[in-house]
mmCIF file of C-alpha atoms in Angstrom:
data_model
loop_
_atom_site.group_PDB
_atom_site.id
_atom_site.type_symbol
_atom_site.label_atom_id
_atom_site.label_comp_id
_atom_site.label_asym_id
_atom_site.label_seq_id
_atom_site.Cartn_x
_atom_site.Cartn_y
_atom_site.Cartn_z
ATOM 1 C CA UNK A 1 28.587 6.398 -7.651
ATOM 2 C CA UNK A 2 28.497 9.610 -9.681
ATOM 3 C CA UNK A 3 27.502 12.566 -7.475
ATOM 4 C CA UNK A 4 25.923 14.387 -10.412
ATOM 5 C CA UNK A 5 23.709 11.413 -11.226
ATOM 6 C CA UNK A 6 22.714 10.956 -7.585
ATOM 7 C CA UNK A 7 21.816 14.643 -7.400
ATOM 8 C CA UNK A 8 19.738 14.398 -10.591
ATOM 9 C CA UNK A 9 17.814 11.372 -9.323
ATOM 10 C CA UNK A 10 17.438 12.958 -5.901
ATOM 11 C CA UNK A 11 15.963 16.126 -7.422
ATOM 12 C CA UNK A 12 13.416 14.070 -9.343
ATOM 13 C CA UNK A 13 12.305 11.966 -6.397
ATOM 14 C CA UNK A 14 12.855 14.057 -3.272
ATOM 15 C CA UNK A 15 9.220 15.112 -2.770
ATOM 16 C CA UNK A 16 8.031 11.544 -3.296
ATOM 17 C CA UNK A 17 10.683 10.153 -0.943
ATOM 18 C CA UNK A 18 9.878 12.775 1.696
ATOM 19 C CA UNK A 19 6.225 11.715 1.555
ATOM 20 C CA UNK A 20 7.192 8.053 1.891
ATOM 21 C CA UNK A 21 9.436 8.831 4.881
ATOM 22 C CA UNK A 22 6.580 10.679 6.610
ATOM 23 C CA UNK A 23 4.124 7.845 5.898
ATOM 24 C CA UNK A 24 6.508 5.140 7.104
ATOM 25 C CA UNK A 25 8.135 6.777 10.133
ATOM 26 C CA UNK A 26 4.877 8.462 11.132
ATOM 27 C CA UNK A 27 3.049 5.123 11.137
ATOM 28 C CA UNK A 28 5.727 3.506 13.293
ATOM 29 C CA UNK A 29 5.668 6.437 15.742
ATOM 30 C CA UNK A 30 1.901 6.064 16.128
ATOM 31 C CA UNK A 31 2.123 2.269 16.501
ATOM 32 C CA UNK A 32 4.893 2.435 19.111
ATOM 33 C CA UNK A 33 3.139 5.112 21.166
ATOM 34 C CA UNK A 34 -0.193 3.279 21.001
ATOM 35 C CA UNK A 35 1.441 0.039 22.131
ATOM 36 C CA UNK A 36 2.677 1.587 25.374
ATOM 37 C CA UNK A 37 -0.696 3.289 25.812
ATOM 38 C CA UNK A 38 -2.542 -0.042 25.438
ATOM 39 C CA UNK A 39 -0.260 -1.715 27.984
ATOM 40 C CA UNK A 40 -0.763 1.077 30.520
ATOM 41 C CA UNK A 41 -4.527 0.913 30.029
ATOM 42 C CA UNK A 42 -4.469 -2.833 30.726
ATOM 43 C CA UNK A 43 -2.194 -2.301 33.723
ATOM 44 C CA UNK A 44 -4.526 0.310 35.209
ATOM 45 C CA UNK A 45 -7.502 -1.994 34.748
ATOM 46 C CA UNK A 46 -5.746 -4.943 36.415
ATOM 47 C CA UNK A 47 -5.092 -2.809 39.508
ATOM 48 C CA UNK A 48 -8.819 -2.392 40.129
ATOM 49 C CA UNK A 49 -11.242 -4.349 42.285
ATOM 50 C CA UNK A 50 -13.393 -4.829 39.193
ATOM 51 C CA UNK A 51 -10.618 -6.779 37.451
ATOM 52 C CA UNK A 52 -10.146 -9.041 40.465
ATOM 53 C CA UNK A 53 -13.876 -9.681 40.704
ATOM 54 C CA UNK A 54 -14.011 -10.512 36.989
ATOM 55 C CA UNK A 55 -11.135 -12.953 37.451
ATOM 56 C CA UNK A 56 -12.873 -14.707 40.350
ATOM 57 C CA UNK A 57 -16.106 -14.917 38.397
ATOM 58 C CA UNK A 58 -14.467 -16.328 35.268
ATOM 59 C CA UNK A 59 -11.598 -18.434 36.622
ATOM 60 C CA UNK A 60 -11.743 -18.845 40.404
ATOM 61 C CA UNK A 61 -15.323 -19.471 41.440
ATOM 62 C CA UNK A 62 -16.485 -22.474 43.460
ATOM 63 C CA UNK A 63 -18.086 -24.004 40.383
ATOM 64 C CA UNK A 64 -16.314 -27.372 39.774
ATOM 65 C CA UNK A 65 -17.224 -27.195 36.071
ATOM 66 C CA UNK A 66 -15.389 -23.916 35.570
ATOM 67 C CA UNK A 67 -12.091 -23.822 33.680
ATOM 68 C CA UNK A 68 -9.212 -22.199 35.572
ATOM 69 C CA UNK A 69 -6.799 -19.744 33.947
ATOM 70 C CA UNK A 70 -4.011 -21.551 32.091
ATOM 71 C CA UNK A 71 -0.564 -20.049 31.572
ATOM 72 C CA UNK A 72 2.960 -21.168 30.736
ATOM 73 C CA UNK A 73 5.245 -21.334 33.781
ATOM 74 C CA UNK A 74 8.810 -20.520 32.727
ATOM 75 C CA UNK A 75 10.217 -22.035 35.939
ATOM 76 C CA UNK A 76 8.582 -25.455 35.714
ATOM 77 C CA UNK A 77 8.444 -25.249 31.906
ATOM 78 C CA UNK A 78 4.900 -26.554 31.948
ATOM 79 C CA UNK A 79 1.393 -25.293 31.366
ATOM 80 C CA UNK A 80 -0.319 -24.749 34.683
ATOM 81 C CA UNK A 81 -3.730 -23.621 35.870
ATOM 82 C CA UNK A 82 -4.161 -21.028 38.576
ATOM 83 C CA UNK A 83 -6.776 -19.323 40.725
ATOM 84 C CA UNK A 84 -4.238 -16.752 41.942
ATOM 85 C CA UNK A 85 -5.053 -13.260 40.684
ATOM 86 C CA UNK A 86 -1.449 -12.012 41.030
ATOM 87 C CA UNK A 87 -0.175 -14.822 38.802
ATOM 88 C CA UNK A 88 -2.943 -14.003 36.337
ATOM 89 C CA UNK A 89 -2.058 -10.292 36.349
ATOM 90 C CA UNK A 90 1.643 -10.973 35.813
ATOM 91 C CA UNK A 91 0.892 -13.247 32.878
ATOM 92 C CA UNK A 92 -1.537 -10.781 31.302
ATOM 93 C CA UNK A 93 0.955 -7.914 31.600
ATOM 94 C CA UNK A 94 3.937 -9.796 30.183
ATOM 95 C CA UNK A 95 4.602 -7.897 26.978
ATOM 96 C CA UNK A 96 5.395 -10.847 24.720
ATOM 97 C CA UNK A 97 3.259 -13.949 24.303
ATOM 98 C CA UNK A 98 4.772 -17.339 25.019
ATOM 99 C CA UNK A 99 3.914 -20.814 23.841
ATOM 100 C CA UNK A 100 5.523 -24.198 24.457
ATOM 101 C CA UNK A 101 5.832 -25.970 21.112
ATOM 102 C CA UNK A 102 7.513 -28.977 19.548
ATOM 103 C CA UNK A 103 10.521 -26.712 18.933
ATOM 104 C CA UNK A 104 10.763 -25.436 22.508
ATOM 105 C CA UNK A 105 9.631 -22.183 24.095
ATOM 106 C CA UNK A 106 8.230 -20.003 21.351
ATOM 107 C CA UNK A 107 8.165 -16.343 22.437
ATOM 108 C CA UNK A 108 6.620 -14.446 19.583
ATOM 109 C CA UNK A 109 4.502 -11.322 19.094
ATOM 110 C CA UNK A 110 2.645 -9.198 21.586
ATOM 111 C CA UNK A 111 -0.998 -8.609 22.413
ATOM 112 C CA UNK A 112 -0.096 -4.941 22.845
ATOM 113 C CA UNK A 113 1.629 -4.399 19.511
ATOM 114 C CA UNK A 114 0.600 -5.546 16.066
ATOM 115 C CA UNK A 115 2.577 -4.062 13.196
ATOM 116 C CA UNK A 116 0.407 -3.103 10.246
ATOM 117 C CA UNK A 117 2.404 -5.322 7.911
ATOM 118 C CA UNK A 118 -0.015 -4.920 5.026
ATOM 119 C CA UNK A 119 0.392 -1.128 5.105
ATOM 120 C CA UNK A 120 4.189 -1.247 4.912
ATOM 121 C CA UNK A 121 4.172 -3.992 2.282
ATOM 122 C CA UNK A 122 1.855 -1.911 0.091
ATOM 123 C CA UNK A 123 4.147 1.120 0.382
ATOM 124 C CA UNK A 124 7.218 -0.981 -0.471
ATOM 125 C CA UNK A 125 5.424 -2.624 -3.410
ATOM 126 C CA UNK A 126 4.183 0.682 -4.842
ATOM 127 C CA UNK A 127 7.566 2.397 -4.497
ATOM 128 C CA UNK A 128 9.350 -0.606 -6.002
ATOM 129 C CA UNK A 129 6.976 -1.054 -8.922
ATOM 130 C CA UNK A 130 7.102 2.629 -9.869
ATOM 131 C CA UNK A 131 10.904 2.813 -9.638
ATOM 132 C CA UNK A 132 11.441 1.603 -13.211
ATOM 133 C CA UNK A 133 7.895 1.350 -14.546
ATOM 134 C CA UNK A 134 6.958 5.018 -14.120
ATOM 135 C CA UNK A 135 10.277 6.287 -15.465
ATOM 136 C CA UNK A 136 9.772 4.169 -18.561
ATOM 137 C CA UNK A 137 6.252 5.477 -19.108
ATOM 138 C CA UNK A 138 7.215 9.105 -18.421
ATOM 139 C CA UNK A 139 10.286 8.826 -20.704
ATOM 140 C CA UNK A 140 12.665 9.807 -17.900
ATOM 141 C CA UNK A 141 14.683 6.707 -18.762
ATOM 142 C CA UNK A 142 15.043 7.993 -22.319
ATOM 143 C CA UNK A 143 16.515 11.212 -20.935
ATOM 144 C CA UNK A 144 18.942 9.312 -18.730
ATOM 145 C CA UNK A 145 19.964 6.940 -21.526
ATOM 146 C CA UNK A 146 20.848 9.882 -23.766
ATOM 147 C CA UNK A 147 23.029 11.427 -21.054
ATOM 148 C CA UNK A 148 26.671 10.772 -20.270
ATOM 149 C CA UNK A 149 25.846 8.221 -17.582
ATOM 150 C CA UNK A 150 26.107 4.494 -18.213
ATOM 151 C CA UNK A 151 23.121 2.232 -17.647
ATOM 152 C CA UNK A 152 24.724 0.312 -14.754
ATOM 153 C CA UNK A 153 25.373 3.608 -12.958
ATOM 154 C CA UNK A 154 21.776 4.718 -13.552
ATOM 155 C CA UNK A 155 20.475 1.373 -12.302
ATOM 156 C CA UNK A 156 22.448 1.302 -9.058
ATOM 157 C CA UNK A 157 21.953 5.017 -8.391
ATOM 158 C CA UNK A 158 18.176 4.552 -8.507
ATOM 159 C CA UNK A 159 18.374 1.755 -5.970
ATOM 160 C CA UNK A 160 20.731 3.722 -3.752
ATOM 161 C CA UNK A 161 18.552 6.848 -3.660
ATOM 162 C CA UNK A 162 15.064 5.326 -3.650
ATOM 163 C CA UNK A 163 15.660 1.932 -2.055
ATOM 164 C CA UNK A 164 18.117 3.335 0.462
ATOM 165 C CA UNK A 165 15.669 6.044 1.538
ATOM 166 C CA UNK A 166 12.818 3.556 1.933
ATOM 167 C CA UNK A 167 14.826 1.018 3.952
ATOM 168 C CA UNK A 168 16.363 3.728 6.137
ATOM 169 C CA UNK A 169 12.873 5.017 6.951
ATOM 170 C CA UNK A 170 11.692 1.495 7.797
ATOM 171 C CA UNK A 171 14.742 0.770 9.955
ATOM 172 C CA UNK A 172 14.453 4.049 11.876
ATOM 173 C CA UNK A 173 10.740 3.474 12.390
ATOM 174 C CA UNK A 174 11.218 -0.058 13.706
ATOM 175 C CA UNK A 175 14.015 1.048 16.047
ATOM 176 C CA UNK A 176 11.781 3.829 17.359
ATOM 177 C CA UNK A 177 9.081 1.273 18.184
ATOM 178 C CA UNK A 178 11.589 -0.945 19.990
ATOM 179 C CA UNK A 179 13.084 1.906 22.040
ATOM 180 C CA UNK A 180 9.647 3.322 22.865
ATOM 181 C CA UNK A 181 8.435 -0.027 24.154
ATOM 182 C CA UNK A 182 11.665 -0.748 26.045
ATOM 183 C CA UNK A 183 11.519 2.597 27.841
ATOM 184 C CA UNK A 184 7.744 2.598 28.364
ATOM 185 C CA UNK A 185 7.213 -0.923 29.771
ATOM 186 C CA UNK A 186 8.497 -1.746 33.297
ATOM 187 C CA UNK A 187 11.392 -4.204 33.253
ATOM 188 C CA UNK A 188 9.496 -6.869 35.230
ATOM 189 C CA UNK A 189 6.949 -7.110 32.416
ATOM 190 C CA UNK A 190 9.316 -6.673 29.483
ATOM 191 C CA UNK A 191 10.032 -10.365 28.884
ATOM 192 C CA UNK A 192 12.128 -9.825 25.784
ATOM 193 C CA UNK A 193 15.821 -10.072 24.928
ATOM 194 C CA UNK A 194 17.170 -6.994 23.174
ATOM 195 C CA UNK A 195 19.552 -8.991 20.986
ATOM 196 C CA UNK A 196 16.673 -11.083 19.627
ATOM 197 C CA UNK A 197 14.452 -8.039 19.191
ATOM 198 C CA UNK A 198 17.129 -6.137 17.271
ATOM 199 C CA UNK A 199 17.586 -9.200 15.070
ATOM 200 C CA UNK A 200 13.851 -9.235 14.365
ATOM 201 C CA UNK A 201 14.039 -5.536 13.460
ATOM 202 C CA UNK A 202 16.773 -6.291 10.922
ATOM 203 C CA UNK A 203 14.897 -9.319 9.570
ATOM 204 C CA UNK A 204 11.659 -7.343 9.261
ATOM 205 C CA UNK A 205 13.504 -4.595 7.394
ATOM 206 C CA UNK A 206 14.975 -7.215 5.053
ATOM 207 C CA UNK A 207 11.518 -8.633 4.317
ATOM 208 C CA UNK A 208 10.156 -5.196 3.408
ATOM 209 C CA UNK A 209 13.293 -4.699 1.316
ATOM 210 C CA UNK A 210 12.553 -7.935 -0.545
ATOM 211 C CA UNK A 211 9.000 -6.768 -1.258
ATOM 212 C CA UNK A 212 10.543 -3.609 -2.703
ATOM 213 C CA UNK A 213 13.068 -5.556 -4.815
ATOM 214 C CA UNK A 214 10.506 -8.024 -6.163
ATOM 215 C CA UNK A 215 8.186 -5.160 -7.079
ATOM 216 C CA UNK A 216 10.949 -3.152 -8.736
ATOM 217 C CA UNK A 217 11.981 -6.197 -10.788
ATOM 218 C CA UNK A 218 8.350 -6.594 -11.854
ATOM 219 C CA UNK A 219 8.218 -2.909 -12.771
ATOM 220 C CA UNK A 220 11.310 -3.400 -14.911
ATOM 221 C CA UNK A 221 10.027 -6.318 -16.991
ATOM 222 C CA UNK A 222 6.284 -5.535 -17.168
ATOM 223 C CA UNK A 223 4.970 -3.040 -19.696
ATOM 224 C CA UNK A 224 1.237 -2.655 -18.980
ATOM 225 C CA UNK A 225 -0.392 -0.837 -16.085
ATOM 226 C CA UNK A 226 -3.444 -3.035 -15.523
ATOM 227 C CA UNK A 227 -1.950 -6.481 -16.085
ATOM 228 C CA UNK A 228 1.260 -5.432 -14.348
ATOM 229 C CA UNK A 229 -0.511 -4.347 -11.170
ATOM 230 C CA UNK A 230 -2.767 -7.430 -11.241
ATOM 231 C CA UNK A 231 0.257 -9.709 -11.669
ATOM 232 C CA UNK A 232 2.034 -8.172 -8.698
ATOM 233 C CA UNK A 233 -1.117 -8.247 -6.575
ATOM 234 C CA UNK A 234 -1.798 -11.880 -7.463
ATOM 235 C CA UNK A 235 1.759 -12.904 -6.631
ATOM 236 C CA UNK A 236 1.900 -11.283 -3.204
ATOM 237 C CA UNK A 237 -1.658 -12.359 -2.350
ATOM 238 C CA UNK A 238 -0.841 -16.012 -3.010
ATOM 239 C CA UNK A 239 2.754 -16.109 -1.754
ATOM 240 C CA UNK A 240 2.016 -17.263 1.795
ATOM 241 C CA UNK A 241 -0.367 -19.901 0.440
ATOM 242 C CA UNK A 242 2.377 -21.005 -1.959
ATOM 243 C CA UNK A 243 4.886 -21.364 0.898
ATOM 244 C CA UNK A 244 2.316 -23.308 2.915
ATOM 245 C CA UNK A 245 1.759 -25.551 -0.107
ATOM 246 C CA UNK A 246 5.496 -26.280 -0.294
ATOM 247 C CA UNK A 247 5.560 -27.058 3.439
ATOM 248 C CA UNK A 248 2.586 -29.406 3.077
ATOM 249 C CA UNK A 249 4.129 -31.228 0.115
ATOM 250 C CA UNK A 250 7.364 -31.637 2.042
ATOM 251 C CA UNK A 251 5.446 -32.923 5.055
ATOM 252 C CA UNK A 252 3.565 -35.470 2.936
ATOM 253 C CA UNK A 253 6.822 -36.584 1.300
ATOM 254 C CA UNK A 254 8.590 -36.986 4.644
ATOM 255 C CA UNK A 255 5.656 -38.858 6.147
ATOM 256 C CA UNK A 256 5.104 -41.357 3.316
ATOM 257 C CA UNK A 257 8.600 -41.694 1.867
ATOM 258 C CA UNK A 258 10.954 -41.040 4.796
ATOM 259 C CA UNK A 259 8.644 -42.174 7.590
ATOM 260 C CA UNK A 260 8.864 -38.987 9.663
ATOM 261 C CA UNK A 261 6.405 -38.427 12.525
ATOM 262 C CA UNK A 262 3.821 -35.637 12.331
ATOM 263 C CA UNK A 263 4.310 -32.298 14.112
ATOM 264 C CA UNK A 264 1.475 -29.827 14.440
ATOM 265 C CA UNK A 265 3.886 -26.888 14.314
ATOM 266 C CA UNK A 266 5.607 -27.901 11.105
ATOM 267 C CA UNK A 267 3.479 -26.012 8.602
ATOM 268 C CA UNK A 268 4.089 -22.664 10.212
ATOM 269 C CA UNK A 269 7.864 -22.873 10.410
ATOM 270 C CA UNK A 270 8.715 -21.987 6.810
ATOM 271 C CA UNK A 271 6.617 -18.838 6.562
ATOM 272 C CA UNK A 272 7.349 -17.755 10.160
ATOM 273 C CA UNK A 273 11.103 -17.937 9.694
ATOM 274 C CA UNK A 274 11.120 -16.191 6.332
ATOM 275 C CA UNK A 275 8.398 -13.587 6.817
ATOM 276 C CA UNK A 276 9.247 -11.715 9.994
ATOM 277 C CA UNK A 277 6.954 -8.814 10.823
ATOM 278 C CA UNK A 278 6.794 -6.626 13.897
ATOM 279 C CA UNK A 279 8.813 -7.436 17.000
ATOM 280 C CA UNK A 280 9.574 -11.105 17.579
ATOM 281 C CA UNK A 281 11.401 -12.238 20.674
ATOM 282 C CA UNK A 282 12.686 -15.457 19.151
ATOM 283 C CA UNK A 283 15.865 -16.584 17.487
ATOM 284 C CA UNK A 284 15.860 -16.077 13.744
ATOM 285 C CA UNK A 285 18.160 -18.590 12.030
ATOM 286 C CA UNK A 286 21.104 -17.377 9.994
ATOM 287 C CA UNK A 287 19.684 -19.347 7.068
ATOM 288 C CA UNK A 288 16.820 -16.844 6.838
ATOM 289 C CA UNK A 289 19.249 -13.977 6.282
ATOM 290 C CA UNK A 290 21.144 -16.074 3.737
ATOM 291 C CA UNK A 291 17.859 -16.647 1.867
ATOM 292 C CA UNK A 292 17.183 -12.894 1.936
ATOM 293 C CA UNK A 293 20.668 -12.221 0.578
ATOM 294 C CA UNK A 294 20.399 -14.858 -2.152
ATOM 295 C CA UNK A 295 17.025 -13.577 -3.380
ATOM 296 C CA UNK A 296 18.273 -9.982 -3.312
ATOM 297 C CA UNK A 297 21.421 -10.808 -5.301
ATOM 298 C CA UNK A 298 19.485 -12.773 -7.927
ATOM 299 C CA UNK A 299 16.999 -9.933 -8.395
ATOM 300 C CA UNK A 300 19.604 -7.157 -8.422
ATOM 301 C CA UNK A 301 22.068 -8.852 -10.775
ATOM 302 C CA UNK A 302 19.335 -10.084 -13.138
ATOM 303 C CA UNK A 303 17.755 -6.643 -13.086
ATOM 304 C CA UNK A 304 21.031 -4.951 -13.989
ATOM 305 C CA UNK A 305 21.532 -7.222 -16.992
ATOM 306 C CA UNK A 306 17.975 -6.609 -18.193
ATOM 307 C CA UNK A 307 18.163 -2.855 -17.611
ATOM 308 C CA UNK A 308 21.201 -2.721 -19.893
ATOM 309 C CA UNK A 309 19.032 -4.116 -22.738
ATOM 310 C CA UNK A 310 15.729 -2.318 -22.142
ATOM 311 C CA UNK A 311 14.185 -0.590 -25.181
ATOM 312 C CA UNK A 312 10.924 1.166 -26.013
ATOM 313 C CA UNK A 313 9.978 -1.465 -28.600
ATOM 314 C CA UNK A 314 7.716 -3.481 -26.266
ATOM 315 C CA UNK A 315 6.891 -0.651 -23.875
ATOM 316 C CA UNK A 316 3.126 -1.216 -24.069
ATOM 317 C CA UNK A 317 3.157 -5.015 -24.080
ATOM 318 C CA UNK A 318 2.756 -7.311 -21.095
ATOM 319 C CA UNK A 319 6.487 -8.099 -21.064
ATOM 320 C CA UNK A 320 9.059 -5.515 -22.083
ATOM 321 C CA UNK A 321 11.522 -8.295 -22.960
ATOM 322 C CA UNK A 322 10.302 -10.706 -25.643
ATOM 323 C CA UNK A 323 12.857 -13.373 -24.660
ATOM 324 C CA UNK A 324 11.241 -13.644 -21.212
ATOM 325 C CA UNK A 325 7.851 -14.758 -22.525
ATOM 326 C CA UNK A 326 8.429 -18.502 -22.515
ATOM 327 C CA UNK A 327 10.339 -18.598 -19.179
ATOM 328 C CA UNK A 328 7.604 -16.467 -17.603
ATOM 329 C CA UNK A 329 4.890 -18.823 -18.853
ATOM 330 C CA UNK A 330 6.755 -21.871 -17.531
ATOM 331 C CA UNK A 331 7.343 -20.245 -14.126
ATOM 332 C CA UNK A 332 3.683 -19.196 -13.926
ATOM 333 C CA UNK A 333 2.514 -22.732 -14.708
ATOM 334 C CA UNK A 334 4.882 -24.267 -12.146
ATOM 335 C CA UNK A 335 3.838 -21.745 -9.508
ATOM 336 C CA UNK A 336 0.127 -22.396 -9.989
ATOM 337 C CA UNK A 337 0.579 -26.167 -10.175
ATOM 338 C CA UNK A 338 2.647 -26.353 -6.973
ATOM 339 C CA UNK A 339 0.161 -24.097 -5.208
ATOM 340 C CA UNK A 340 -2.802 -26.291 -6.159
ATOM 341 C CA UNK A 341 -0.932 -29.568 -5.588
ATOM 342 C CA UNK A 342 0.296 -28.619 -2.132
ATOM 343 C CA UNK A 343 -2.561 -26.629 -0.646
ATOM 344 C CA UNK A 344 -4.501 -28.922 1.686
ATOM 345 C CA UNK A 345 -2.487 -32.004 0.706
ATOM 346 C CA UNK A 346 -1.493 -32.812 4.298
ATOM 347 C CA UNK A 347 -4.994 -32.382 5.743
ATOM 348 C CA UNK A 348 -5.716 -36.106 5.617
ATOM 349 C CA UNK A 349 -2.697 -36.790 7.828
ATOM 350 C CA UNK A 350 -4.351 -35.085 10.793
ATOM 351 C CA UNK A 351 -8.089 -35.519 10.160
ATOM 352 C CA UNK A 352 -9.795 -38.703 11.237
ATOM 353 C CA UNK A 353 -11.498 -40.881 8.619
ATOM 354 C CA UNK A 354 -9.717 -39.003 5.800
ATOM 355 C CA UNK A 355 -8.024 -41.004 3.049
ATOM 356 C CA UNK A 356 -5.590 -39.591 0.519
ATOM 357 C CA UNK A 357 -7.219 -39.643 -2.930
ATOM 358 C CA UNK A 358 -4.238 -39.935 -5.267
ATOM 359 C CA UNK A 359 -6.218 -39.826 -8.513
ATOM 360 C CA UNK A 360 -8.232 -36.823 -7.375
ATOM 361 C CA UNK A 361 -4.997 -35.090 -6.401
ATOM 362 C CA UNK A 362 -3.445 -35.912 -9.793
ATOM 363 C CA UNK A 363 -6.522 -34.573 -11.584
ATOM 364 C CA UNK A 364 -6.196 -31.291 -9.677
ATOM 365 C CA UNK A 365 -2.594 -30.972 -10.838
ATOM 366 C CA UNK A 366 -3.512 -31.606 -14.482
ATOM 367 C CA UNK A 367 -6.365 -29.093 -14.361
ATOM 368 C CA UNK A 368 -4.111 -26.513 -12.695
ATOM 369 C CA UNK A 369 -1.534 -26.967 -15.446
ATOM 370 C CA UNK A 370 -4.131 -26.581 -18.209
ATOM 371 C CA UNK A 371 -5.841 -23.532 -16.692
ATOM 372 C CA UNK A 372 -2.546 -21.800 -15.901
ATOM 373 C CA UNK A 373 -1.361 -22.442 -19.469
ATOM 374 C CA UNK A 374 -4.531 -20.883 -20.891
ATOM 375 C CA UNK A 375 -4.364 -17.830 -18.628
ATOM 376 C CA UNK A 376 -0.622 -17.416 -19.114
ATOM 377 C CA UNK A 377 -0.748 -17.747 -22.906
ATOM 378 C CA UNK A 378 -3.588 -15.252 -23.287
ATOM 379 C CA UNK A 379 -1.889 -12.777 -20.945
ATOM 380 C CA UNK A 380 1.662 -13.062 -22.242
ATOM 381 C CA UNK A 381 1.193 -13.859 -25.935
ATOM 382 C CA UNK A 382 -2.335 -12.478 -26.389
ATOM 383 C CA UNK A 383 -3.119 -15.696 -28.219
ATOM 384 C CA UNK A 384 -3.680 -19.386 -27.634
ATOM 385 C CA UNK A 385 -1.782 -22.027 -29.598
ATOM 386 C CA UNK A 386 -1.869 -25.797 -29.715
ATOM 387 C CA UNK A 387 1.344 -26.831 -31.361
ATOM 388 C CA UNK A 388 1.833 -24.397 -34.253
ATOM 389 C CA UNK A 389 -1.862 -23.774 -34.778
ATOM 390 C CA UNK A 390 -3.323 -20.552 -33.390
ATOM 391 C CA UNK A 391 -6.722 -21.218 -31.811
ATOM 392 C CA UNK A 392 -7.568 -17.808 -30.377
ATOM 393 C CA UNK A 393 -6.024 -14.339 -30.209
ATOM 394 C CA UNK A 394 -6.656 -11.012 -28.454
ATOM 395 C CA UNK A 395 -6.034 -7.822 -30.368
#
């Protein structure tokens, strides 16, 4: 990388990046400190006579109708009920939650720490979207293009300075949370493996990095403020539903075509393994990191090729690149159709007295295709065509 170019980009962004670092690291510092504080508050309460009396009243009274406290016993590997307050206290103070699932012991998040995923995703999305979009609107790209630096160097230098600063802030913040919790929670209650927790830190950083990359790619190809922001918001808002739709379609296919048995945990596996947030004391498959890498490479390499061809000709249109209009419309239609086709499609497999209505399902798909075509055409082309005939246009 050219040191002069890195210095130029750094001088333009340093105040913005400093603010982002404060917002990101500061939020993690607060979250980590609060987590230990919440645990200590719970620990102090469970040492009191009041807590023991509450336990007896709720779980250990002489009432035969009363439900006893249920917990997962790691020794017997079974769910057990107890009227022993010490067992109850130990289970309540274990830092990570545990659940016995179809896939084995599932040790996941904590009642004492919930990462504000939405907050960090918004920061990553805003920083990513503005990376190319704002420089195009403010004509900073024009200045860079007229300089001695090549477009590939400009492209990668932006990612190195801005993306590197963001991901470093996220990584440092997540590591601070982990170290704060490890040092602040007594070892007998810290039921987590450091190797798995560090892996979840890396995976969580990768996910935020992907949000940044997707948003920066959108900022590169989109040319309008309002429709650009709405497009990005709509995509991220529906992404988890889209992944659930894919999982449901796969489950229906495996049940009817391949004859697989049903598993209640199936639908959560895809999104849980790909979208890691906070600290997770569970094994994250290598395939997840390979998916992260594949998506990142596709976005980065495609973005570099597009950045080399960017012009001001379509700067104020929905898409900066005219040759992306048709592919974008097709992708939008497929996305919407899969989302509608898959969402709720496996419900009848679990609900009693529910029958799969094939024709109703097919009608939903057709309607989704038509509506997505109308919305996509009006947004991308600013007109509606049937064949070669223009039916409607927006000026």
